[in-house]
Amino acid sequence: VKLINSAIDRVRFMSRQLSPISIDEVSLGMALQRLADDVHAIFGTQVTLRMSEDEARISGQHANQFFRIAQESISNALRHGQATQIRVSLDAWENVARLAVCDNGVGFRFRSIDQNRSLGLRSMAIRAEQLQRRLRIRSTVRGTTLIVRSPDCARLSPRRPERIS
């Protein structure tokens, strides 16, 4: 019964990913919080969110791309990285927004992954290009960090956030 219930929960999670929350209906912060809550409820993995006050002012197109990148990164951390903790940071200042997803998984050798065959990495890279930026990925045996920054989001606070390590 536990196995069946777990399988049902995972199928529900995957179906929500195929037809996820519309960023037009809720803020990016609310969508990320729902995603974090779903991941914790279904997989037991702790997802910690840290967002600046200005996240709600990130434009719809940017918000949608950031959400999809976070969603895929979390999915990869769970499926491939076997992460038990994931940290999502969303910062906005002046006209720049930055999304960082860090996990404590097993990491991977980025150069040994064929990006043409990795649908998740390729889709995140395409979304980052649509934000006029490249995706930065750093992976070690202690986890993976993914960062994407985007210009021209909206006029936001002048305070620059601390550095992601």
mmCIF file of C-alpha atoms in Angstrom:
data_model
loop_
_atom_site.group_PDB
_atom_site.id
_atom_site.type_symbol
_atom_site.label_atom_id
_atom_site.label_comp_id
_atom_site.label_asym_id
_atom_site.label_seq_id
_atom_site.Cartn_x
_atom_site.Cartn_y
_atom_site.Cartn_z
ATOM 1 C CA VAL A 1 0.000 0.000 0.000
ATOM 2 C CA LYS A 2 2.868 2.380 0.838
ATOM 3 C CA LEU A 3 4.532 1.602 -2.489
ATOM 4 C CA ILE A 4 1.304 2.211 -4.410
ATOM 5 C CA ASN A 5 0.627 5.474 -2.569
ATOM 6 C CA SER A 6 4.198 6.606 -3.220
ATOM 7 C CA ALA A 7 3.846 5.761 -6.925
ATOM 8 C CA ILE A 8 0.553 7.690 -7.098
ATOM 9 C CA ASP A 9 2.168 10.716 -5.454
ATOM 10 C CA ARG A 10 5.069 10.630 -7.899
ATOM 11 C CA VAL A 11 2.740 10.343 -10.900
ATOM 12 C CA ARG A 12 0.769 13.341 -9.595
ATOM 13 C CA PHE A 13 4.008 15.307 -9.221
ATOM 14 C CA MET A 14 5.085 14.439 -12.765
ATOM 15 C CA SER A 15 1.662 15.314 -14.179
ATOM 16 C CA ARG A 16 1.814 18.713 -12.432
ATOM 17 C CA GLN A 17 5.171 19.267 -14.071
ATOM 18 C CA LEU A 18 3.613 18.584 -17.468
ATOM 19 C CA SER A 19 0.729 20.939 -16.740
ATOM 20 C CA PRO A 20 2.161 23.191 -14.033
ATOM 21 C CA ILE A 21 1.037 26.349 -12.302
ATOM 22 C CA SER A 22 0.501 29.268 -14.634
ATOM 23 C CA ILE A 23 2.844 32.091 -13.688
ATOM 24 C CA ASP A 24 0.169 34.436 -15.046
ATOM 25 C CA GLU A 25 -2.169 33.281 -12.250
ATOM 26 C CA VAL A 26 0.293 33.452 -9.329
ATOM 27 C CA SER A 27 3.598 35.186 -8.634
ATOM 28 C CA LEU A 28 6.893 33.476 -9.315
ATOM 29 C CA GLY A 29 7.478 33.254 -5.565
ATOM 30 C CA MET A 30 4.146 31.504 -4.992
ATOM 31 C CA ALA A 31 4.821 29.066 -7.842
ATOM 32 C CA LEU A 32 8.281 28.237 -6.442
ATOM 33 C CA GLN A 33 6.796 27.767 -2.951
ATOM 34 C CA ARG A 34 4.196 25.325 -4.321
ATOM 35 C CA LEU A 35 6.929 23.434 -6.150
ATOM 36 C CA ALA A 36 9.039 23.268 -2.967
ATOM 37 C CA ASP A 37 6.042 22.057 -0.944
ATOM 38 C CA ASP A 38 5.227 19.366 -3.535
ATOM 39 C CA VAL A 39 8.823 18.121 -3.621
ATOM 40 C CA HIS A 40 8.962 17.900 0.171
ATOM 41 C CA ALA A 41 5.571 16.169 0.443
ATOM 42 C CA ILE A 42 6.255 13.600 -2.277
ATOM 43 C CA PHE A 43 9.995 12.957 -2.065
ATOM 44 C CA GLY A 44 10.803 14.077 1.481
ATOM 45 C CA THR A 45 13.534 16.335 0.136
ATOM 46 C CA GLN A 46 13.882 19.693 1.850
ATOM 47 C CA VAL A 47 13.715 22.607 -0.579
ATOM 48 C CA THR A 48 14.669 25.924 1.019
ATOM 49 C CA LEU A 49 13.590 29.125 -0.724
ATOM 50 C CA ARG A 50 15.205 32.517 -0.330
ATOM 51 C CA MET A 51 13.685 35.319 -2.350
ATOM 52 C CA SER A 52 14.158 39.059 -2.471
ATOM 53 C CA GLU A 53 11.177 41.311 -1.856
ATOM 54 C CA ASP A 54 11.236 42.334 -5.507
ATOM 55 C CA GLU A 55 10.600 38.888 -7.003
ATOM 56 C CA ALA A 56 6.970 39.804 -7.652
ATOM 57 C CA ARG A 57 8.102 42.541 -10.036
ATOM 58 C CA ILE A 58 9.912 40.147 -12.373
ATOM 59 C CA SER A 59 8.051 40.253 -15.687
ATOM 60 C CA GLY A 60 5.834 37.383 -16.860
ATOM 61 C CA GLN A 61 8.157 36.077 -19.586
ATOM 62 C CA HIS A 62 11.185 36.165 -17.283
ATOM 63 C CA ALA A 63 9.207 34.663 -14.398
ATOM 64 C CA ASN A 64 8.018 31.791 -16.570
ATOM 65 C CA GLN A 65 11.534 30.956 -17.802
ATOM 66 C CA PHE A 66 12.982 31.179 -14.276
ATOM 67 C CA PHE A 67 10.258 28.852 -12.976
ATOM 68 C CA ARG A 68 10.837 26.247 -15.710
ATOM 69 C CA ILE A 69 14.610 26.338 -15.140
ATOM 70 C CA ALA A 70 14.122 25.884 -11.376
ATOM 71 C CA GLN A 71 11.641 23.075 -11.993
ATOM 72 C CA GLU A 72 14.023 21.166 -14.290
ATOM 73 C CA SER A 73 17.018 21.754 -12.027
ATOM 74 C CA ILE A 74 15.129 20.407 -9.001
ATOM 75 C CA SER A 75 13.941 17.437 -11.021
ATOM 76 C CA ASN A 76 17.531 16.674 -12.083
ATOM 77 C CA ALA A 77 18.767 17.026 -8.493
ATOM 78 C CA LEU A 78 16.191 14.464 -7.366
ATOM 79 C CA ARG A 79 16.460 11.979 -10.242
ATOM 80 C CA HIS A 80 20.144 12.064 -11.052
ATOM 81 C CA GLY A 81 21.853 13.785 -8.123
ATOM 82 C CA GLN A 82 20.017 11.933 -5.325
ATOM 83 C CA ALA A 83 19.945 15.222 -3.414
ATOM 84 C CA THR A 84 18.479 15.353 0.078
ATOM 85 C CA GLN A 85 18.605 19.155 0.319
ATOM 86 C CA ILE A 86 18.005 21.785 -2.347
ATOM 87 C CA ARG A 87 18.328 25.557 -1.956
ATOM 88 C CA VAL A 88 16.641 27.949 -4.394
ATOM 89 C CA SER A 89 17.585 31.642 -4.330
ATOM 90 C CA LEU A 90 15.830 34.280 -6.358
ATOM 91 C CA ASP A 91 17.255 37.782 -6.227
ATOM 92 C CA ALA A 92 16.279 40.918 -8.092
ATOM 93 C CA TRP A 93 18.049 44.271 -8.043
ATOM 94 C CA GLU A 94 18.167 47.256 -10.369
ATOM 95 C CA ASN A 95 17.154 45.671 -13.697
ATOM 96 C CA VAL A 96 18.715 42.235 -13.100
ATOM 97 C CA ALA A 97 17.267 39.026 -11.697
ATOM 98 C CA ARG A 98 19.249 35.949 -10.658
ATOM 99 C CA LEU A 99 18.082 32.404 -9.989
ATOM 100 C CA ALA A 100 20.406 29.955 -8.243
ATOM 101 C CA VAL A 101 19.601 26.318 -7.471
ATOM 102 C CA CYS A 102 22.094 24.467 -5.249
ATOM 103 C CA ASP A 103 21.862 20.852 -4.099
ATOM 104 C CA ASN A 104 23.871 18.411 -1.995
ATOM 105 C CA GLY A 105 23.628 15.561 -4.495
ATOM 106 C CA VAL A 106 26.358 13.394 -5.983
ATOM 107 C CA GLY A 107 27.086 15.837 -8.812
ATOM 108 C CA PHE A 108 28.153 14.917 -12.315
ATOM 109 C CA ARG A 109 30.957 15.428 -14.774
ATOM 110 C CA PHE A 110 29.577 18.187 -16.958
ATOM 111 C CA ARG A 111 32.032 17.588 -19.795
ATOM 112 C CA SER A 112 31.136 13.896 -19.973
ATOM 113 C CA ILE A 113 27.419 14.634 -20.447
ATOM 114 C CA ASP A 114 26.306 14.859 -24.051
ATOM 115 C CA GLN A 115 24.205 18.030 -23.989
ATOM 116 C CA ASN A 116 22.527 17.005 -27.247
ATOM 117 C CA ARG A 117 21.170 13.886 -25.557
ATOM 118 C CA SER A 118 20.362 15.509 -22.220
ATOM 119 C CA LEU A 119 16.907 16.972 -22.780
ATOM 120 C CA GLY A 120 16.840 18.676 -19.349
ATOM 121 C CA LEU A 121 20.174 20.479 -19.737
ATOM 122 C CA ARG A 122 19.335 21.465 -23.294
ATOM 123 C CA SER A 123 15.911 22.854 -22.339
ATOM 124 C CA MET A 124 17.411 24.871 -19.452
ATOM 125 C CA ALA A 125 20.093 26.274 -21.770
ATOM 126 C CA ILE A 126 17.454 27.290 -24.341
ATOM 127 C CA ARG A 127 15.364 28.984 -21.652
ATOM 128 C CA ALA A 128 18.435 30.849 -20.391
ATOM 129 C CA GLU A 129 19.156 32.008 -23.962
ATOM 130 C CA GLN A 130 15.587 33.330 -24.145
ATOM 131 C CA LEU A 131 16.473 35.379 -21.063
ATOM 132 C CA GLN A 132 19.492 36.665 -23.051
ATOM 133 C CA ARG A 133 21.895 34.817 -20.769
ATOM 134 C CA ARG A 134 23.818 31.583 -20.523
ATOM 135 C CA LEU A 135 23.351 29.001 -17.849
ATOM 136 C CA ARG A 136 26.270 28.502 -15.446
ATOM 137 C CA ILE A 137 26.578 25.050 -13.937
ATOM 138 C CA ARG A 138 29.184 23.979 -11.390
ATOM 139 C CA SER A 139 29.117 20.383 -10.199
ATOM 140 C CA THR A 140 31.308 18.463 -7.768
ATOM 141 C CA VAL A 141 30.926 15.278 -5.747
ATOM 142 C CA ARG A 142 29.322 17.477 -3.052
ATOM 143 C CA GLY A 143 26.526 18.815 -5.244
ATOM 144 C CA THR A 144 25.562 20.990 -8.138
ATOM 145 C CA THR A 145 24.963 24.725 -8.431
ATOM 146 C CA LEU A 146 23.087 26.226 -11.345
ATOM 147 C CA ILE A 147 22.920 29.999 -11.830
ATOM 148 C CA VAL A 148 21.176 32.108 -14.446
ATOM 149 C CA ARG A 149 21.017 35.908 -14.444
ATOM 150 C CA SER A 150 18.824 37.979 -16.675
ATOM 151 C CA PRO A 151 18.883 41.678 -17.521
ATOM 152 C CA ASP A 152 15.947 43.907 -18.377
ATOM 153 C CA CYS A 153 13.425 42.409 -15.952
ATOM 154 C CA ALA A 154 12.028 45.573 -14.358
ATOM 155 C CA ARG A 155 13.286 48.492 -12.354
ATOM 156 C CA LEU A 156 14.044 46.972 -8.985
ATOM 157 C CA SER A 157 15.907 47.817 -5.795
ATOM 158 C CA PRO A 158 19.514 49.034 -6.154
ATOM 159 C CA ARG A 159 20.859 46.606 -3.535
ATOM 160 C CA ARG A 160 22.916 43.767 -4.996
ATOM 161 C CA PRO A 161 22.480 40.414 -3.170
ATOM 162 C CA GLU A 162 25.310 38.449 -1.582
ATOM 163 C CA ARG A 163 27.374 36.039 -3.646
ATOM 164 C CA ILE A 164 26.288 32.398 -4.073
ATOM 165 C CA SER A 165 28.985 29.967 -3.035
#
